[in-house]
Structures are given as C-alpha cells and as structure tokens.
Coordinates of C-alpha atoms and ligand atoms in Angstrom, one line a residue:
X173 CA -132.2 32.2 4.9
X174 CA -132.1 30.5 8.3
X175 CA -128.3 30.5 9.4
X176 CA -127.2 26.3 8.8
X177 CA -126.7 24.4 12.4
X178 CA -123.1 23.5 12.6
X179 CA -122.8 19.8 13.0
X180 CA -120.8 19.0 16.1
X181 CA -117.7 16.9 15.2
X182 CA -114.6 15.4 17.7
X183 CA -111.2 16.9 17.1
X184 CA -110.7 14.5 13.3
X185 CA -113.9 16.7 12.3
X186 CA -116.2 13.2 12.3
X187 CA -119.7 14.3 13.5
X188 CA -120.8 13.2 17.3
X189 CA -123.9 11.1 17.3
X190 CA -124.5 11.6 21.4
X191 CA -122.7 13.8 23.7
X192 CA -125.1 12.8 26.4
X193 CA -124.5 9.5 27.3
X194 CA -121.3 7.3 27.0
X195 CA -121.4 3.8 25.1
X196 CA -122.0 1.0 27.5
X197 CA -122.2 -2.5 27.8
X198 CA -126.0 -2.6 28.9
X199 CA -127.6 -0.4 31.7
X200 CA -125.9 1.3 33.1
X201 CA -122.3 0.0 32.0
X202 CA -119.6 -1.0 32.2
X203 CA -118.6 1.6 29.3
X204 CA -117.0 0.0 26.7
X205 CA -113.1 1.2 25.4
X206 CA -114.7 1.5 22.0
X207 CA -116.2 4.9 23.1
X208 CA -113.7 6.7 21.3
X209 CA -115.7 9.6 21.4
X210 CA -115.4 9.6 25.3
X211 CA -111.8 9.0 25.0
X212 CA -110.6 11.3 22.9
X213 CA -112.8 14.3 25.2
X214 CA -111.6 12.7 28.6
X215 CA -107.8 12.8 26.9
X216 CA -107.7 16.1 26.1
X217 CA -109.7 17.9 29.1
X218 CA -106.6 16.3 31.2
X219 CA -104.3 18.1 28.6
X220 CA -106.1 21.4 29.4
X221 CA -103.4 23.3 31.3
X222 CA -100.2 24.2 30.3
X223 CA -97.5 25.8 32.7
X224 CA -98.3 28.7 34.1
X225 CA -95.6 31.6 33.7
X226 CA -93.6 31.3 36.3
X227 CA -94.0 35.4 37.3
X228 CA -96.7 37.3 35.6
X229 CA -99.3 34.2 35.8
X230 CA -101.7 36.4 36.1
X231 CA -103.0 38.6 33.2
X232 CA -105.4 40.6 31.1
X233 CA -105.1 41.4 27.5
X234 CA -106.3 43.4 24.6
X235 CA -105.5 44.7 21.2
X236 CA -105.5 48.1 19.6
X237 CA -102.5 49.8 17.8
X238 CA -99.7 52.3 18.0
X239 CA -100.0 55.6 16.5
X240 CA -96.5 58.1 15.8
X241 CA -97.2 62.0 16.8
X242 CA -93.6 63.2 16.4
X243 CA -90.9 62.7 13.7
X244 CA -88.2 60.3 15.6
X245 CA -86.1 59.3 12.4
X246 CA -82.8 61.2 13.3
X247 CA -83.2 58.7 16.7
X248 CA -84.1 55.3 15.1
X249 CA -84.4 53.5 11.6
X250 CA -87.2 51.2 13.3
X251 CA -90.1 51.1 10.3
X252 CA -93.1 51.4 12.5
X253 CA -91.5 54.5 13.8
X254 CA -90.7 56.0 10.4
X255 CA -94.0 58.1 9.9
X256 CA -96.2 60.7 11.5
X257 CA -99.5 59.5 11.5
X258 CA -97.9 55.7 11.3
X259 CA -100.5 53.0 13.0
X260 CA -98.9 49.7 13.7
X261 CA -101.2 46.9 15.6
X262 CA -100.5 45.8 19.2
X263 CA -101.4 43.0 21.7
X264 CA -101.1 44.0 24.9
X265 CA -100.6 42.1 28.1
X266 CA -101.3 43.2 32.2
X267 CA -100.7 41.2 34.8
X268 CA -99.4 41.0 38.8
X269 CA -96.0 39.2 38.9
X270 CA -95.8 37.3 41.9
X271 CA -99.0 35.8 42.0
X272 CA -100.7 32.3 40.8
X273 CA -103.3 32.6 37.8
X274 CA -106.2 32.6 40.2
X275 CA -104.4 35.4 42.4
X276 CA -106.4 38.2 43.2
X277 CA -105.8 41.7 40.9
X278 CA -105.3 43.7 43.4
X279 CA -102.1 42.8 44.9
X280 CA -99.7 44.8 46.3
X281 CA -97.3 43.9 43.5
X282 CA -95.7 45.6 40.1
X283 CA -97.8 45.1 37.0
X284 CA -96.4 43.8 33.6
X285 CA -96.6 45.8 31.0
X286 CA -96.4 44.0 27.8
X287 CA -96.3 45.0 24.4
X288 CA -96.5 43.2 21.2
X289 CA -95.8 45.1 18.3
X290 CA -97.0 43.5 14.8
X291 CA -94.2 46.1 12.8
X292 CA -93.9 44.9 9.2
X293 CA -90.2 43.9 9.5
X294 CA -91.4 41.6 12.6
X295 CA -92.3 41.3 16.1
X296 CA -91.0 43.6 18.5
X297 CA -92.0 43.4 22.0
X298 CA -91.6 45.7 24.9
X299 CA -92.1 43.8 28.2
X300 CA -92.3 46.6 30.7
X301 CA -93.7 47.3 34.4
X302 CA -96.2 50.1 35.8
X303 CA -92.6 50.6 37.8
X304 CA -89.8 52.7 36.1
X305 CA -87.0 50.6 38.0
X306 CA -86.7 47.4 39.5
X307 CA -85.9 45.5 42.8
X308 CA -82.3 43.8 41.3
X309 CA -79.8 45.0 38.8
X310 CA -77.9 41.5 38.1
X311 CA -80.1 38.1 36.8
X312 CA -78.2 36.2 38.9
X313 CA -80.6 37.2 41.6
X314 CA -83.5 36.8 39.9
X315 CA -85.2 33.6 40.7
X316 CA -83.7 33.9 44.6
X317 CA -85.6 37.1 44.4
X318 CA -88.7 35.5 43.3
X319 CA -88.6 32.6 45.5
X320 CA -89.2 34.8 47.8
X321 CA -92.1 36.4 46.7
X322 CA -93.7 33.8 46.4
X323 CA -94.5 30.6 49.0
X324 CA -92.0 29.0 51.9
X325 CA -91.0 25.8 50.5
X326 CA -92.6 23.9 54.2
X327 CA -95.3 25.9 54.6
X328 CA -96.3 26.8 51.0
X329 CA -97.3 30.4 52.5
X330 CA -96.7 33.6 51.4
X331 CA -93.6 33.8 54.3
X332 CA -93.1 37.8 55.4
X333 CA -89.7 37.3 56.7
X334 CA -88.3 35.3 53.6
X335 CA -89.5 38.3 51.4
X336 CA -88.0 41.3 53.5
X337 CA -84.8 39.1 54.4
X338 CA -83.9 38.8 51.2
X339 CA -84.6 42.5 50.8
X340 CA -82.8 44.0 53.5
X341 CA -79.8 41.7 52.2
X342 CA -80.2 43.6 48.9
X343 CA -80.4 47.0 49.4
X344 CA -80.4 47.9 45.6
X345 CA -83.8 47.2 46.1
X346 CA -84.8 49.8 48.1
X347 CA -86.2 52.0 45.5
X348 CA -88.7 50.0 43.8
X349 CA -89.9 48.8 47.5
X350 CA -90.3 52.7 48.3
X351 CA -93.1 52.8 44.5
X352 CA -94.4 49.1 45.6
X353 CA -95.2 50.0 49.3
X354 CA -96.6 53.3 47.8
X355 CA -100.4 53.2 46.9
X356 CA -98.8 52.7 43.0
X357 CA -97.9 49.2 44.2
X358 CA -101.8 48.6 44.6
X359 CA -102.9 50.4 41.3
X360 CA -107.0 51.1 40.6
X361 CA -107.0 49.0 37.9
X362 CA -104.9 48.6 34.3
X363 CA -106.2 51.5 33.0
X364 CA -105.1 53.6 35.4
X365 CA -101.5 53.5 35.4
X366 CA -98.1 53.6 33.7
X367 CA -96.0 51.6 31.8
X368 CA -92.4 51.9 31.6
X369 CA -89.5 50.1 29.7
X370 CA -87.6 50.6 33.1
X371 CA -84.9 49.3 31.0
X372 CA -82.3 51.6 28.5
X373 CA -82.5 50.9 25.3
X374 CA -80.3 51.6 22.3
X375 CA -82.1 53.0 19.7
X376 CA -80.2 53.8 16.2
X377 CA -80.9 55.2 12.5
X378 CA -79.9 55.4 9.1
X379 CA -76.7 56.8 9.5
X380 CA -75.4 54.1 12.1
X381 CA -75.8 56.2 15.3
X382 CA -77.0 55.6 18.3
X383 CA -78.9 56.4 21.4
X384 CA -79.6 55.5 25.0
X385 CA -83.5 55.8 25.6
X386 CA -86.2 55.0 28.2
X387 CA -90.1 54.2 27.4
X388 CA -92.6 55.9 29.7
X389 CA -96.3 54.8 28.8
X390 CA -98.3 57.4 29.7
X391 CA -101.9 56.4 31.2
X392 CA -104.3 59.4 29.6
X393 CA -107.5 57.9 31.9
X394 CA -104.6 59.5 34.9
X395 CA -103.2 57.9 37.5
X396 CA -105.4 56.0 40.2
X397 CA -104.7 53.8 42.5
X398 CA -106.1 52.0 45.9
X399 CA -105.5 52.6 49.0
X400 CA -104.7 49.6 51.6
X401 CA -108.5 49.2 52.3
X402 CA -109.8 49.4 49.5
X403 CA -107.5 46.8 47.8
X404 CA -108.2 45.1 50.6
X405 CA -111.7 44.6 49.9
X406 CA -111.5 44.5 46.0
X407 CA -109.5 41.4 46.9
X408 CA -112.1 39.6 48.8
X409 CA -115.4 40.8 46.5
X410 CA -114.0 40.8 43.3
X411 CA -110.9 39.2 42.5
X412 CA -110.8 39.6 38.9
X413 CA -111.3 43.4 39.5
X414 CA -109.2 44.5 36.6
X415 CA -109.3 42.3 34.3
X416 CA -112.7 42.9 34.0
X417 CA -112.4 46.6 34.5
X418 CA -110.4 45.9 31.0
X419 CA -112.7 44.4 29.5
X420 CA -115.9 45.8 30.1
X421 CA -114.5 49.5 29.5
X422 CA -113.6 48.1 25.6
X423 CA -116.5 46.5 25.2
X424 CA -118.6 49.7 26.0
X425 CA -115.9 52.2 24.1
X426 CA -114.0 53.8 26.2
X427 CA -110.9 52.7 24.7
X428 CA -107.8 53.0 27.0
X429 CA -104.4 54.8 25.8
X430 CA -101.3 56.0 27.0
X431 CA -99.0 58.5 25.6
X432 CA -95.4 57.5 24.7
X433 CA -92.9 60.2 26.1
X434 CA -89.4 59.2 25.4
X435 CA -86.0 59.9 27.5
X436 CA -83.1 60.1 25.0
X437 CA -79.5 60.2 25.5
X438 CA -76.4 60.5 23.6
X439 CA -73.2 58.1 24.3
X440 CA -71.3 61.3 25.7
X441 CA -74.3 62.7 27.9
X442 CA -74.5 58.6 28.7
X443 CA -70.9 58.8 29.9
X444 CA -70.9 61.8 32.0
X445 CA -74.4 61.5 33.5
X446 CA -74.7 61.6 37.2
X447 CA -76.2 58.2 37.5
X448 CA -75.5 55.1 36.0
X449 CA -77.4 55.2 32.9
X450 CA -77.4 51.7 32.8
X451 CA -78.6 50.8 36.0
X452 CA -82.3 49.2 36.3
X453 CA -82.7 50.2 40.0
X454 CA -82.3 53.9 39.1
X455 CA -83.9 56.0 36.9
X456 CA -83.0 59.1 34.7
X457 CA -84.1 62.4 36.7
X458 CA -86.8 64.4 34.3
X459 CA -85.0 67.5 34.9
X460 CA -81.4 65.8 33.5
X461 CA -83.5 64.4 30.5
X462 CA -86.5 65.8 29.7
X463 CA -89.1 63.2 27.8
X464 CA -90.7 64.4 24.8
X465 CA -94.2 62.5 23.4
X466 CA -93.8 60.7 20.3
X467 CA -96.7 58.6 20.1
X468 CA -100.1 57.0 21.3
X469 CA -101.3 53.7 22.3
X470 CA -104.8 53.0 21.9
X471 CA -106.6 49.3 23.5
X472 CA -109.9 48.8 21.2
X473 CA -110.7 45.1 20.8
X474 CA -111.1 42.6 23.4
X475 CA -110.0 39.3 22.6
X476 CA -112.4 36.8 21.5
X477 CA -110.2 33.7 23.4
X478 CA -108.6 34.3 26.9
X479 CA -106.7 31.1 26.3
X480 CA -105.7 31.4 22.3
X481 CA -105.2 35.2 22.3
X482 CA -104.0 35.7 26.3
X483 CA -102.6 32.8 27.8
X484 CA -100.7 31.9 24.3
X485 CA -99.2 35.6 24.2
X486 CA -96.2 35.6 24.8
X487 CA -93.9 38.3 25.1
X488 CA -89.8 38.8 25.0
X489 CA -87.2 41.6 25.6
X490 CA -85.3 40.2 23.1
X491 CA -87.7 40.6 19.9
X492 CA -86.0 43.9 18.5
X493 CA -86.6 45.0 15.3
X494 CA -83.9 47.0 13.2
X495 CA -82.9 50.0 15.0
X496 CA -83.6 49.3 18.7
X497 CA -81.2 46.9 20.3
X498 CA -80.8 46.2 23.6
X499 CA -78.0 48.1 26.2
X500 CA -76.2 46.4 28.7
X501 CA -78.3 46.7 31.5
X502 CA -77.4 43.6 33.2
X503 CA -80.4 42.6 34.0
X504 CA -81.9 42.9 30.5
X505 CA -79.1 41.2 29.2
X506 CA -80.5 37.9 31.5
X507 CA -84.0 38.7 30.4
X508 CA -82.9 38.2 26.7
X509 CA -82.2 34.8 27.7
X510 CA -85.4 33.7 30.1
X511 CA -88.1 35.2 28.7
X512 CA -87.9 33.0 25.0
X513 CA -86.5 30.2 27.2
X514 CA -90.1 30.1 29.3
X515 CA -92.0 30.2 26.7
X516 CA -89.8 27.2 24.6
X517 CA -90.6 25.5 28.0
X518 CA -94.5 26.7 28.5
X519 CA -95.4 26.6 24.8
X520 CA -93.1 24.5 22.4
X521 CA -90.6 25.3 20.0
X522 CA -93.3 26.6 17.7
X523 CA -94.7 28.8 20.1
X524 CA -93.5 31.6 17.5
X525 CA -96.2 30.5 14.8
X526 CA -99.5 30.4 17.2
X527 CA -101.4 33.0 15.6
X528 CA -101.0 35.6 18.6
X529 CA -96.9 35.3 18.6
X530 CA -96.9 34.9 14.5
X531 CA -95.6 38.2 13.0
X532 CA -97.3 39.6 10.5
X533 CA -94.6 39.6 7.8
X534 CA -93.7 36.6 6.3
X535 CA -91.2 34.5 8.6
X536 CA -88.2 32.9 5.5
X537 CA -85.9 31.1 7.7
X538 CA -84.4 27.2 8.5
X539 CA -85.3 26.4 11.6
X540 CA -87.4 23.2 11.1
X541 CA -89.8 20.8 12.8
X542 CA -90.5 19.9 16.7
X543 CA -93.7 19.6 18.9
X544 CA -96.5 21.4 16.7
X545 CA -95.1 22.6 13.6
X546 CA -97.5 24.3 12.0
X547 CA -98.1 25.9 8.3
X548 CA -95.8 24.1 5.3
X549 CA -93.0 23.7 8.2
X550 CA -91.3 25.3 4.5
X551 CA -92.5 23.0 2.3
X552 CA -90.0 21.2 0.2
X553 CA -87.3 24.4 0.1
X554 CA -84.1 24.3 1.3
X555 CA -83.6 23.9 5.1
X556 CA -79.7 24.6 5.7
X557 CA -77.4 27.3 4.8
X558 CA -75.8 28.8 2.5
X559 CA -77.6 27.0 0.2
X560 CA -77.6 27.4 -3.8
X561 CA -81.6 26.9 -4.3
X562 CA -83.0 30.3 -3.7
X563 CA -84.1 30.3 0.0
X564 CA -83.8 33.3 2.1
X565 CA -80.7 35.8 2.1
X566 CA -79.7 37.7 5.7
X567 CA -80.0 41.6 4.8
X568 CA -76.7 43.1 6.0
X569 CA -78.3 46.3 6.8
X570 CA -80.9 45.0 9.3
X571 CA -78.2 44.6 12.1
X572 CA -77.0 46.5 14.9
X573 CA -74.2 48.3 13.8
X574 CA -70.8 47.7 15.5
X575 CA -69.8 48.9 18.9
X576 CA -67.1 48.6 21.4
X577 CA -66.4 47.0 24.2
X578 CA -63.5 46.6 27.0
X579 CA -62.6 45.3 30.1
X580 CA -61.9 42.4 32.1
X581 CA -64.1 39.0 31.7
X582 CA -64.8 38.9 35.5
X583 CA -67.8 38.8 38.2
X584 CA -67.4 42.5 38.7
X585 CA -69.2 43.8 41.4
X586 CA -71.4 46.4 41.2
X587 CA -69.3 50.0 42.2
X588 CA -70.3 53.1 41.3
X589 CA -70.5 56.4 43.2
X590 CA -74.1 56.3 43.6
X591 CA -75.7 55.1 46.3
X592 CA -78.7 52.4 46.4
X593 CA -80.5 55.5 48.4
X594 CA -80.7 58.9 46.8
X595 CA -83.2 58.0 44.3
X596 CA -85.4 56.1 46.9
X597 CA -84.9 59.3 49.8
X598 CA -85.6 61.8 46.3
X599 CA -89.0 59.9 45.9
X600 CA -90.3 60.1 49.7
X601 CA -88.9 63.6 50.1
X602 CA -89.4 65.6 46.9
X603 CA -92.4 63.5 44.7
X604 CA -94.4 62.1 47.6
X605 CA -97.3 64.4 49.0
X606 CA -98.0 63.9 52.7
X607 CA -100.6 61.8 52.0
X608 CA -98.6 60.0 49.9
X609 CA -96.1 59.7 53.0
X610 CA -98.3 58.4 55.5
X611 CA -99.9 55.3 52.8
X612 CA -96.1 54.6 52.6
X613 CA -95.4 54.4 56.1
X614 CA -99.0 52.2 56.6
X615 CA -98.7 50.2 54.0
X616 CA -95.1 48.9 54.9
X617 CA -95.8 48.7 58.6
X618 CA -98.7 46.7 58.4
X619 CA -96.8 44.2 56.2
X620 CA -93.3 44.1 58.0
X621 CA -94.7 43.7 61.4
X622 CA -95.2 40.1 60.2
X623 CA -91.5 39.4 59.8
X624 CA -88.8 38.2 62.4
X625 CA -87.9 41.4 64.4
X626 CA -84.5 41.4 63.3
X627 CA -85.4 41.7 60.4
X628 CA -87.6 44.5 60.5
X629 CA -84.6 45.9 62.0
X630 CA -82.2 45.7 59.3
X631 CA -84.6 47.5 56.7
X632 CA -85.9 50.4 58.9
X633 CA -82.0 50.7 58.9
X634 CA -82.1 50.5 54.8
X635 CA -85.3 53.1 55.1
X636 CA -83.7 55.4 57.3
X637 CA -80.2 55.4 55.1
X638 CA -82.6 56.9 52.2
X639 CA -83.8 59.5 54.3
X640 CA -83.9 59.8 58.7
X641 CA -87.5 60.4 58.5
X642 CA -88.8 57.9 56.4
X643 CA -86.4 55.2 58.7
X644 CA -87.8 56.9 61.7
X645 CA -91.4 56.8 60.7
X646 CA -90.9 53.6 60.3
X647 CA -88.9 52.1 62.8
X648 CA -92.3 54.1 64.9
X649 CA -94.5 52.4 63.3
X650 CA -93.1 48.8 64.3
X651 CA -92.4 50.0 68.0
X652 CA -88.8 49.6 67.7
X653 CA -85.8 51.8 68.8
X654 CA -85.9 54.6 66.7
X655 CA -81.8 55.1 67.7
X656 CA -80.8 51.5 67.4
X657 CA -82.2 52.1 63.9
X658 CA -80.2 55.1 63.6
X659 CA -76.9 53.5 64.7
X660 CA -77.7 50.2 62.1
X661 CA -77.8 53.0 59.4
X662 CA -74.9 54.5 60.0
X663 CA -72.9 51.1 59.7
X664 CA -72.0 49.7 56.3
X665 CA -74.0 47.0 54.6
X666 CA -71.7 44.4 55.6
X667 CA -71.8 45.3 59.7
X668 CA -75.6 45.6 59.3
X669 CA -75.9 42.2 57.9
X670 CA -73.9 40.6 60.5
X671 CA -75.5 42.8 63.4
X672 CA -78.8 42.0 62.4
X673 CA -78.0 38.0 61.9
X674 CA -79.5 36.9 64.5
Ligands
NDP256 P1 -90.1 64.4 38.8 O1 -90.0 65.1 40.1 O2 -89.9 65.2 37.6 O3 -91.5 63.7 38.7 C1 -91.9 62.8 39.7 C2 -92.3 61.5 39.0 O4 -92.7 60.6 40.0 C3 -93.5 61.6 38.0 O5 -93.1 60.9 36.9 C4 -94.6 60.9 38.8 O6 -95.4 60.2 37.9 C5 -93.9 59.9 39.6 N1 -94.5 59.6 40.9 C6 -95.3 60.3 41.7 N2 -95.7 59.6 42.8 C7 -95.0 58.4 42.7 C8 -95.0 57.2 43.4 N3 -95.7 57.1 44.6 N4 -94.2 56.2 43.0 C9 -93.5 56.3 41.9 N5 -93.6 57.4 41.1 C10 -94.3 58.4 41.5 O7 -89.2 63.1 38.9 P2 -87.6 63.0 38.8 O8 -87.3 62.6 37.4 O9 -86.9 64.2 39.4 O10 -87.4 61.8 39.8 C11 -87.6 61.9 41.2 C12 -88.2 60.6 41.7 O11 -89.4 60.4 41.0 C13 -87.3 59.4 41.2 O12 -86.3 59.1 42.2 C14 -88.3 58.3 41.1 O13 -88.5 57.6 42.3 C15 -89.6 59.0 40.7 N6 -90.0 58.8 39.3 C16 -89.1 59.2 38.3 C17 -89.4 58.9 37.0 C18 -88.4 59.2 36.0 O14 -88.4 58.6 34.9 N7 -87.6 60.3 36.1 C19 -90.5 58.1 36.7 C20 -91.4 57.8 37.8 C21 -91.1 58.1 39.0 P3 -96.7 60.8 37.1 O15 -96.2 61.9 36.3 O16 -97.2 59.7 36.3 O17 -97.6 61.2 38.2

C-alpha cells in the first residue's frame, strides 16, 4: 500500500492551502493581515533562537549507554551501578567552551564532556572536561575568567593580553594552561580524547559510608590530537570538523567508547594525602591512587534533531542520584548553582520535562506551572505539602547521609602547602615527551607574543616557577630576558604583580 501523503498543517494542526504565495489584495499586494498563515510562520521563524550557553555554545551530541564491568557496591549504593553487566542509557554532549555556536571545532580550548545518565531513580549528569583539572578553584572567578576568554568589550575581539592578564594574575591556573597549550588543548576530534570529572566526588553505599572519587573517561579509539597547523587548517576548511567526525563515525558503526577507570579514596587517605584532595586545579597522582576500570561507555545513535535532542540538552553537576553527592570542591559547589540557573534562564522552568532532560522514571513532585508546562502539569492531585490526599512521600533513605562540618564562616583564602606549580613542572618534566615539549613551547609562543610585553613577562615568570626550563624556553621563544624572567620568578606573587604593572 502506497505510504498516505501527510497533509501539511500550521502549528493548530489546520491544513495549509498554499505555501507559495502570501494572500494579497490584487497583484502583487499589498498582503493582507488576514494571512494568518503567513503570520503565524513569520512569528515563529523570529522566535527561532534561544540563548546560546553562555560557555560550551558549541556542541555535538549522541546517545548510547553505560555498561558496569566491575562490582562497585562496597563504594556506592547508586542503582545503575549496582550490577555487572548493568546497561543504563546516556546522552552525551561535546563541545569547545569559549567559543560562539558557529565557532570553529578546532579550537585551542578544553572540551565539555557531558553526560546524561537516564538511571531508573533519575537523572544523573556528569558535566566533565577532556581536562582533568581546571584554570580556577573558587566560582567567584568564574565569569571574570571567562570574560576573558572571550571578546574585549570595545573591540569585540578575541583580546590576547586580557586573556593572559588575567592568567598571570592567577597563577592557580597554571596547570590546566600547561594541558591547554599542549597539543591536548587542540584535540583530533571527540572521539579521540578523554573525559574527566576533574571534580571529587563523594560516593557512598548501603551502609552509610563514604568515599572521595575521580571519573577518568577513557577514550578506547586512543588519544589524538592536532598539532598547531593542522588545527590551523581544520579551522579554515572545515569548521564543523568534529562534530561531523561524530557523526558520520555512528552513522557508519564505528561506535565510540571510553573506559571508566575510577580514583577512590577514603576520608583518612583524604586527610593525609599530599595534595589537597579537594582542589580542582590539582589532580590525584596515579601512583598515590591507582584507578581501577569499572565500566564502559558506548555512543551508538545519532540524534534525529540537533535542536530538540542537542541544543535542548541540558546538563548539571548538581543532578546526583542516591549515593554520589557532591564534595566541597569550591568550585563545584558554585557549579551546583549556575549550571540549573542557565538553563532556567536558556530554557524555562520546564526545561526538566523536554523529552531530552525528562528522566525516565516517573517525576511525583509539587512544583507547578510556568512558561511551557507540559504533560497533566499533575492533574487535579495535590500540589502542597504535607498533604493528606495521597501524593508523593520523600524516601528517607534516598539522602546523603550526615557529615560534619567546622570552621569559621569567612572568605578564607586559599592556603595550603602545595604550590600552584609542582603539578604543572610534574607534567612538562616527567609526562611530556620532547616532542610533546617543543608543541608546548610553540604553541604558547605563537599565542603570547600577541599580548602586552609586560605581560608576557609576568607568565614566563609563572612558567619558569613550575620548572627553569619550561620559563626559559619560553621567555626564548618571545625574545625576552631570559634572567629578568629568572629574577620575576624568584619574587612572590604579590612583587611580581606589582613589578610587572606597568
Ligand atoms: P602518570 O605519570 O601516571 O600518567 C601521566 C598522565 O598524563 C596520563 O594519564 C596521560 O594520559 C596524561 N598525559 C599525557 N600527556 C598529557 C598532556 N599533554 N596533557 C595532559 N595530560 C597528559 O600521571 P601522574 O598521576 O603521576 O600525574 C603526573 C601529571 O600527569 C599530572 O601533574 C598531570 O598534569 C598529568 N595527568 C594526571 C592525571 C591524573 O589523574 N593523575 C590525568 C591526566 C594527566 P593518557 O593515559 O590518557 O595518555
């Protein structure tokens, strides 16, 4: 039987009669206000864009699912983790953070590593990086910091002195600037790196105890990435390089995954562990805490609708499920906040119920009405509790148990014993090949050289205080004097600021 012609209707499902040719008052016009047809498309194409994200604008996605490989119980009571041999579906989200939505993939930027778990007690969502630390450890910072990744207010240009000001003034950044000035800051494509929680996480069982632990996404297509020229090129022939990389490589089968290795950490190792455990700009050396795999995450299904399935998606560190929490990692702590707050600003207050964000389990609760309520908005139940007309209960053993805390309510600044630099120097002297070395040393020259030479000053300084060499290679590479580097980095952040001021 031939397949039936579906009858083109407007948005009230009335058929069209002509989509051609608008209703006028003779030939040719003018057209008449009772084209409602005409109006109706006109009003919503101007209604076609919604906020872009205001970091990670731009992004590929794809589904596929989680599998467990390893029996984690004693760790976590989390459902979707309960099993060996467990599948749970994902939506997964990559993207360059600085960047507008028409930006080019192949930045020199991190990438977003998003995860949307449909677990049958809820959502929970792992928004990570292809970065195992980040740039700032307090969310105070955080838009200043993007500010100036992004355009000068005047000029609306990407401004090279505003974004290596700001990190020279912030030397806790120095470590993901030493993996973003790397070739992994220009990665091959999605496939073809890792993803990391970068964050701690508290993990916690049956029995009510708990556990600090990090998420490394494993890439098992192996690492790749591009080299200056190269990205260089990608940029100019094919912007959308990895997105469609993405997509073309599920459409023709070879499904992407990444192994799950986990860190894990007891409260006492936690207390006596050489770095802070807590700390987003460091991470935990694999020799301290060795990971172990647990799992596997496959990408096999494209999405059919960039905008419905992509676009929509949207992702939050604060969408736990029972037995994960979060840890208090500052700047997670601020995430918790923005991330839901964006997308109540980019999406609605329903944003929840589009069917990408909607959990898969049924969502019982009171929160009522606002801009696109969709479904029975709870129909005629109760909408207030307690109430004494059968809606929903809270299950006491879904929460986090209790734990303590101390101290003084203050703006603490950040002291510990450890430096901003080991970790940064440990990465150029004992990971990084040669080759490796002399990407680094390009790749940031190329790109400081544009900014005020004070400037470029004060962060050969910061290189050479994570190791002499890698400040000295630098400091060559911009023609400046390698011992008035020296000096800078011998003084303490505060004299190297005001040095370096003008
Ligand atoms: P190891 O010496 O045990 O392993 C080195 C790690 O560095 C590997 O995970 C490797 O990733 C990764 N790596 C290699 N090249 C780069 C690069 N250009 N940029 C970022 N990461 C890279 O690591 P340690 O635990 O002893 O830590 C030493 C340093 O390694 C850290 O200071 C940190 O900079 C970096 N690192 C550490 C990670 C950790 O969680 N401990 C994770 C990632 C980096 P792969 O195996 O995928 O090749």
């Amino acid at each position: 039987m031939a397949e039936e012609k579906k009858i083109y209707t407007t948005g009230f499902g009335t058929p069209v009669d002509n989509d051609q040719n608008s209703k006028t008052a003779g030939n040719p016009g003018p057209i008449l206000m009772q084209d409602t047809h005409l109006l109706e498309k006109l009003g919503h194409f101007d209604r076609e864009r919604i906020p872009e994200r205001v970091v990670h604008a731009k992004g590929a996605g794809a589904h596929g699912y989680f599998e467990v490989t390893a029996d984690i119980t004693k760790y976590t009571k989390a459902k979707f983790l309960s099993k060996i041999g467990k599948r749970t579906e994902v939506f997964a989200r990559f993207s360059t953070v600085g960047g507008e939505r028409g930006s080019a993939d192949a930045e020199r930027d991190p990438r977003g590593f998003a995860l949307k778990f449909y677990t049958e007690e809820g959502n929970y969502d792992m928004t990570g990086n292809n970065t195992p630390v980040f740039f700032i450890r307090d969310p105070l910072k955080f838009p200043d910091f993007i500010h100036t990744q992004k355009r000068h207010p005047g000029s609306n240009l990407k401004d090279t002195s505003m974004f290596w000001d700001f990190l020279s003034l912030t030397p806790e950044s120095l470590h993901q600037v030493t993996i973003l000035f790397s070739d992994r800051g220009t990665p091959r494509n999605f496939r073809h790196m890792n993803g990391y929680s970068s964050h701690t996480f508290k993990w916690y069982n049956e029995k009510g105890e708990y556990f600090w632990v990090k998420y490394h996404f494993k890439t098992e297509q192996g690492i790749q990435n591009l080299n200056r020229d190269e990205a260089t090129e990608i940029k100019g022939k094919d912007p959308d390089h990895a997105t469609r990389d993405l997509f073309e490589a599920i459409e023709g089968g070879k499904y992407p995954s990444w192994k799950l290795e986990m860190q894990i950490m007891t409260p006492k190792e936690a207390e006596k562990y050489r770095f802070d455990p807590f700390d987003v700009t460091k991470v935990w050396f694999h020799a301290d805490v060795k990971p172990f795999t647990v799992g596997r995450l496959v990408l096999n299904r494209n999405p059919k609708n960039y905008f419905a399935e992509v676009e929509q998606a949207a992702f939050s560190p604060a969408n736990f499920v029972s037995g994960i929490a979060a840890s208090s990692d500052k700047l997670l702590q601020g995430r918790l906040f923005s991330y839901h707050d964006a997308h109540l600003h980019r999406l609605g207050p329903n944003y929840h119920l589009l069917p990408i964000n909607r959990p898969k389990n049924a969502v019982n609760y009171y929160q009522r009405d606002g801009y696109m309520t969709y479904g029975d908005n709870g129909g005629n139940g109760p909408n207030y509790y307690p109430n004494s007309f059968g809606g929903p209960e809270p299950n006491q053993n879904a929460g986090e148990p209790p734990f303590e805390v101390s101290g003084q309510a203050a703006r603490q600044p950040y002291i510990h014993p450890n430096d901003d630099f080991f970790q940064a120097g440990e990465l150029y002297r004992r990971v990084m090949t040669d080759e490796d070395r002399d990407h680094l040393i390009g790749n940031i020259t190329t790109h400081l050289c544009n900014a005020l030479k004070r400037i470029q000053l004060r962060q050969s300084a910061i290189f050479y205080k994570a190791d002499p060499e890698y400040g000295t290679r630098v400091a060559k590479g911009l023609d400046l004097d390698v011992n008035k580097v020296k000096k800078l980095a011998e003084m303490s952040q505060e004299e190297l600021v005001k040095t370096t001021a003008k």
